[in-house]
Amino acid sequence: MSVDVAANLKMIQDELDSLTGDEADSQPALIAVSKKQPVARIEAALEVGQRLFGENRVEDAAEKWPALKKQYPDIELHLVGSLQSKKTRVALELFEVIHSLDREKLAKTMAAEIKDGAPRRSLFIQVNTGKESQKSGILPNELPDFYQFCQELNLPIIGLMCLPPVEDDSGVHFAWLKKSAGELGLDSLSMGMSQDYQLALRFGATHVRLGTSIFGPRPT
Ligand SMILES: *Cc1c(COP(=O)(O)O)cnc(C)c1O
């Protein structure tokens, strides 16, 4: 299937400009989530200047991105999927930002790897705002303690991330995330996907994660 990635990106960028103003510092970060997408589509995005990309699996990203990063050194890669502790080191080497810090064991492993020389990357705490058993993330009532735990480990937490339940009104979750980040003194909010990013922006998203609206449907 042919997808006009450049046109999709332009449309979304124009929309971001009109929703948030086109001054660089008021603009949310647009993360192009390229998981499972063919490299040709990623290259089409790179050619029109897109530099922030998201992947959800460390192994897939490790296959595609080192070569692309050589070609475009200013690429910023974001891990948006859950991270197995044993892949922590590889993830810290490969991704500039990790959105899925979701448990104590991973926090401890990250702190140990950073102490051992791994890059100290910006981190989001993933919150399971819908308390869904099949989803990872810190439960809402455990967030203050978990954040404290991360601070004691000196981890560079920059904000909160959530993935609202599909059946819910995302706005409730976005509002909760915004309020909680404010209470903790955190500035960044990773929320909003292709279906609900306009809404997320209205609730103050600083990072939106868009896959299909940029790259088209993921090949199965
Ligand atoms: C796949 C994915 C996205 C992008 O989803 P789209 O609906 O294709 O925009 C965003 N965030 C996470 C965590 C994802 O896994």
Short mmCIF file of C-alpha atoms and ligand atoms in Angstrom, two decimals:
data_model
loop_
_atom_site.label_atom_id
_atom_site.label_comp_id
_atom_site.label_asym_id
_atom_site.label_seq_id
_atom_site.Cartn_x
_atom_site.Cartn_y
_atom_site.Cartn_z
CA MET A 1 0.00 0.00 0.00
CA SER A 2 1.35 3.41 -0.82
CA VAL A 3 1.24 5.99 1.93
CA ASP A 4 2.17 9.63 1.52
CA VAL A 5 4.18 10.03 4.71
CA ALA A 6 5.39 13.52 3.79
CA ALA A 7 1.83 14.76 3.21
CA ASN A 8 0.60 13.20 6.45
CA LEU A 9 3.40 14.82 8.41
CA LYS A 10 2.76 18.20 6.83
CA MET A 11 -0.93 18.01 7.65
CA ILE A 12 -0.24 17.10 11.27
CA GLN A 13 2.44 19.74 11.63
CA ASP A 14 0.09 22.42 10.28
CA GLU A 15 -2.54 21.23 12.71
CA LEU A 16 -0.08 21.43 15.64
CA ASP A 17 0.82 24.95 14.56
CA SER A 18 -2.82 26.01 14.54
CA LEU A 19 -3.65 24.30 17.85
CA THR A 20 -0.62 25.40 19.83
CA GLY A 21 0.93 28.35 18.00
CA ASP A 22 3.98 27.99 15.82
CA GLU A 23 6.62 29.23 18.25
CA ALA A 24 9.12 26.46 18.78
CA ASP A 25 8.94 26.48 22.58
CA SER A 26 5.16 26.15 22.71
CA GLN A 27 5.15 23.20 20.33
CA PRO A 28 4.63 19.69 21.58
CA ALA A 29 7.17 17.07 20.56
CA LEU A 30 5.78 15.04 17.69
CA ILE A 31 7.05 11.47 18.01
CA ALA A 32 6.59 9.41 14.85
CA VAL A 33 5.94 5.90 16.11
CA SER A 34 7.48 3.70 13.43
CA LYS A 35 7.07 0.28 15.04
CA LYS A 36 6.56 -2.47 12.43
CA GLN A 37 6.72 0.05 9.59
CA PRO A 38 8.87 -0.56 6.51
CA VAL A 39 12.13 1.37 6.43
CA ALA A 40 11.06 3.13 3.22
CA ARG A 41 8.33 4.94 5.17
CA ILE A 42 10.79 5.94 7.89
CA GLU A 43 13.14 7.28 5.23
CA ALA A 44 10.29 9.30 3.73
CA ALA A 45 9.78 10.95 7.13
CA LEU A 46 13.51 11.59 7.56
CA GLU A 47 13.67 13.20 4.12
CA VAL A 48 11.15 15.87 5.15
CA GLY A 49 12.97 16.62 8.37
CA GLN A 50 11.23 14.43 10.96
CA ARG A 51 13.78 13.49 13.64
CA LEU A 52 11.80 12.19 16.64
CA PHE A 53 10.80 8.55 16.31
CA GLY A 54 9.24 5.99 18.61
CA GLU A 55 9.58 2.22 18.74
CA ASN A 56 7.98 -0.23 21.13
CA ARG A 57 10.43 -3.13 21.00
CA VAL A 58 14.12 -2.92 21.77
CA GLU A 59 15.12 -5.73 19.37
CA ASP A 60 13.22 -4.27 16.41
CA ALA A 61 14.70 -0.86 17.06
CA ALA A 62 18.21 -2.30 17.37
CA GLU A 63 17.86 -3.77 13.88
CA LYS A 64 16.65 -0.62 12.16
CA TRP A 65 18.03 2.42 13.92
CA PRO A 66 21.80 2.24 14.35
CA ALA A 67 22.29 2.54 10.57
CA LEU A 68 19.76 5.37 10.28
CA LYS A 69 21.34 7.21 13.21
CA LYS A 70 24.70 7.07 11.43
CA GLN A 71 23.11 8.72 8.43
CA TYR A 72 21.14 11.28 10.47
CA PRO A 73 23.03 11.93 13.72
CA ASP A 74 20.31 14.22 15.10
CA ILE A 75 17.68 11.50 15.29
CA GLU A 76 16.09 11.24 18.74
CA LEU A 77 14.72 7.79 19.45
CA HIS A 78 11.97 7.19 22.02
CA LEU A 79 11.09 3.84 23.58
CA VAL A 80 7.30 3.76 24.01
CA GLY A 81 6.81 0.06 24.76
CA SER A 82 7.55 -1.90 27.89
CA LEU A 83 11.14 -2.77 28.68
CA GLN A 84 12.41 -6.07 30.06
CA SER A 85 14.98 -5.48 32.77
CA LYS A 86 17.59 -7.59 31.00
CA LYS A 87 17.44 -5.23 28.00
CA THR A 88 17.96 -2.10 30.07
CA ARG A 89 21.55 -1.52 29.03
CA VAL A 90 20.82 -1.90 25.32
CA ALA A 91 17.82 0.40 25.66
CA LEU A 92 19.82 3.10 27.44
CA GLU A 93 22.45 2.96 24.72
CA LEU A 94 19.95 3.12 21.84
CA PHE A 95 17.10 5.39 22.99
CA GLU A 96 17.45 9.04 23.95
CA VAL A 97 14.16 8.97 25.87
CA ILE A 98 12.31 6.10 27.58
CA HIS A 99 8.56 6.49 28.19
CA SER A 100 7.94 3.18 29.96
CA LEU A 101 9.53 3.22 33.38
CA ASP A 102 6.86 1.15 35.09
CA ARG A 103 8.24 -0.76 38.08
CA GLU A 104 10.76 -0.72 40.89
CA LYS A 105 12.94 -3.47 39.51
CA LEU A 106 13.42 -1.57 36.26
CA ALA A 107 14.19 1.64 38.15
CA LYS A 108 16.86 -0.16 40.18
CA THR A 109 18.35 -1.77 37.10
CA MET A 110 18.47 1.57 35.30
CA ALA A 111 20.18 3.24 38.23
CA ALA A 112 22.75 0.44 38.38
CA GLU A 113 23.46 0.61 34.64
CA ILE A 114 23.84 4.39 34.73
CA LYS A 115 26.26 4.04 37.63
CA ASP A 116 28.11 1.52 35.48
CA GLY A 117 28.48 4.03 32.65
CA ALA A 118 25.28 3.71 30.59
CA PRO A 119 23.93 7.04 29.27
CA ARG A 120 21.63 8.88 31.66
CA ARG A 121 18.50 9.26 29.53
CA SER A 122 15.35 11.27 30.09
CA LEU A 123 12.62 9.07 31.55
CA PHE A 124 8.84 9.10 31.78
CA ILE A 125 7.01 7.13 34.43
CA GLN A 126 4.24 5.14 32.75
CA VAL A 127 1.04 5.29 34.79
CA ASN A 128 -1.72 2.71 34.40
CA THR A 129 -4.41 5.34 34.79
CA GLY A 130 -7.18 2.90 33.83
CA LYS A 131 -5.94 0.27 36.33
CA GLU A 132 -6.12 -2.34 33.58
CA SER A 133 -4.70 -5.73 34.52
CA GLN A 134 -3.31 -6.35 31.03
CA LYS A 135 -1.45 -3.05 30.93
CA SER A 136 1.79 -2.18 32.58
CA GLY A 137 2.38 1.00 34.49
CA ILE A 138 2.39 2.28 38.03
CA LEU A 139 -1.05 2.30 39.64
CA PRO A 140 -2.31 5.83 40.30
CA ASN A 141 -2.29 5.51 44.09
CA GLU A 142 1.29 4.20 44.04
CA LEU A 143 2.66 7.02 41.92
CA PRO A 144 3.86 9.37 44.70
CA ASP A 145 5.85 6.61 46.41
CA PHE A 146 7.27 5.36 43.14
CA TYR A 147 8.35 8.83 42.14
CA GLN A 148 10.04 9.26 45.51
CA PHE A 149 11.79 5.91 44.98
CA CYS A 150 13.08 7.10 41.58
CA GLN A 151 14.31 10.35 43.07
CA GLU A 152 16.25 8.47 45.72
CA LEU A 153 17.90 6.56 42.87
CA ASN A 154 18.68 9.90 41.22
CA LEU A 155 16.91 8.90 37.99
CA PRO A 156 16.25 11.73 35.50
CA ILE A 157 12.45 11.63 35.50
CA ILE A 158 11.00 14.33 33.26
CA GLY A 159 7.31 13.47 33.23
CA LEU A 160 4.43 11.02 33.11
CA MET A 161 3.06 8.85 30.31
CA CYS A 162 -0.30 7.10 29.95
CA LEU A 163 -2.24 4.91 27.54
CA PRO A 164 -5.96 5.35 28.30
CA PRO A 165 -8.26 2.32 28.05
CA VAL A 166 -9.81 2.14 24.56
CA GLU A 167 -13.37 2.13 25.89
CA ASP A 168 -12.94 5.20 28.09
CA ASP A 169 -13.09 8.90 27.34
CA SER A 170 -9.37 9.67 27.15
CA GLY A 171 -9.95 13.16 28.54
CA VAL A 172 -10.48 11.86 32.07
CA HIS A 173 -7.10 10.13 31.94
CA PHE A 174 -5.32 13.08 30.38
CA ALA A 175 -6.73 15.43 33.01
CA TRP A 176 -5.62 13.10 35.79
CA LEU A 177 -2.11 12.79 34.35
CA LYS A 178 -1.77 16.55 34.02
CA LYS A 179 -2.90 17.14 37.59
CA SER A 180 -0.59 14.44 38.96
CA ALA A 181 2.42 15.74 37.06
CA GLY A 182 1.73 19.19 38.48
CA GLU A 183 1.58 17.82 42.02
CA LEU A 184 4.94 16.13 41.58
CA GLY A 185 6.48 19.17 39.91
CA LEU A 186 7.00 17.39 36.58
CA ASP A 187 6.72 19.29 33.30
CA SER A 188 6.39 16.68 30.58
CA LEU A 189 3.27 14.77 29.59
CA SER A 190 3.51 11.94 27.06
CA MET A 191 -0.09 11.38 26.04
CA GLY A 192 -2.13 11.18 22.87
CA MET A 193 -1.98 8.78 19.94
CA SER A 194 -3.47 8.95 16.44
CA GLN A 195 -7.02 8.62 17.78
CA ASP A 196 -6.90 11.17 20.56
CA TYR A 197 -3.93 13.52 20.18
CA GLN A 198 -6.02 16.62 19.53
CA LEU A 199 -7.76 16.01 22.84
CA ALA A 200 -4.42 15.30 24.56
CA LEU A 201 -3.07 18.63 23.33
CA ARG A 202 -6.01 20.43 24.86
CA PHE A 203 -5.08 18.80 28.18
CA GLY A 204 -1.48 19.98 27.88
CA ALA A 205 0.37 17.08 26.23
CA THR A 206 4.02 17.95 25.66
CA HIS A 207 4.76 14.74 23.72
CA VAL A 208 2.29 13.10 21.33
CA ARG A 209 3.01 9.64 19.93
CA LEU A 210 1.61 9.15 16.45
CA GLY A 211 1.92 6.00 14.37
CA THR A 212 -0.83 5.24 11.88
CA SER A 213 -1.77 8.88 11.24
CA ILE A 214 1.76 9.42 9.90
CA PHE A 215 2.78 6.06 8.45
CA GLY A 216 -0.58 4.49 7.62
CA PRO A 217 -1.75 1.13 8.96
CA ARG A 218 0.96 -1.11 10.31
CA PRO A 219 1.58 -4.11 8.06
CA THR A 220 0.48 -7.27 9.85
C1 LIG B 1 1.79 2.05 18.79
C2 LIG B 1 1.84 3.06 19.86
C3 LIG B 1 1.53 4.39 19.58
C4 LIG B 1 1.05 4.88 18.22
O1 LIG B 1 -0.22 4.40 18.00
P1 LIG B 1 -1.12 4.92 16.76
O2 LIG B 1 -2.50 4.57 17.16
O3 LIG B 1 -0.65 4.15 15.57
O4 LIG B 1 -0.90 6.36 16.63
C5 LIG B 1 1.64 5.30 20.62
N1 LIG B 1 2.02 4.92 21.85
C6 LIG B 1 2.34 3.65 22.14
C7 LIG B 1 2.76 3.31 23.53
C8 LIG B 1 2.26 2.68 21.16
O5 LIG B 1 2.54 1.41 21.47
#
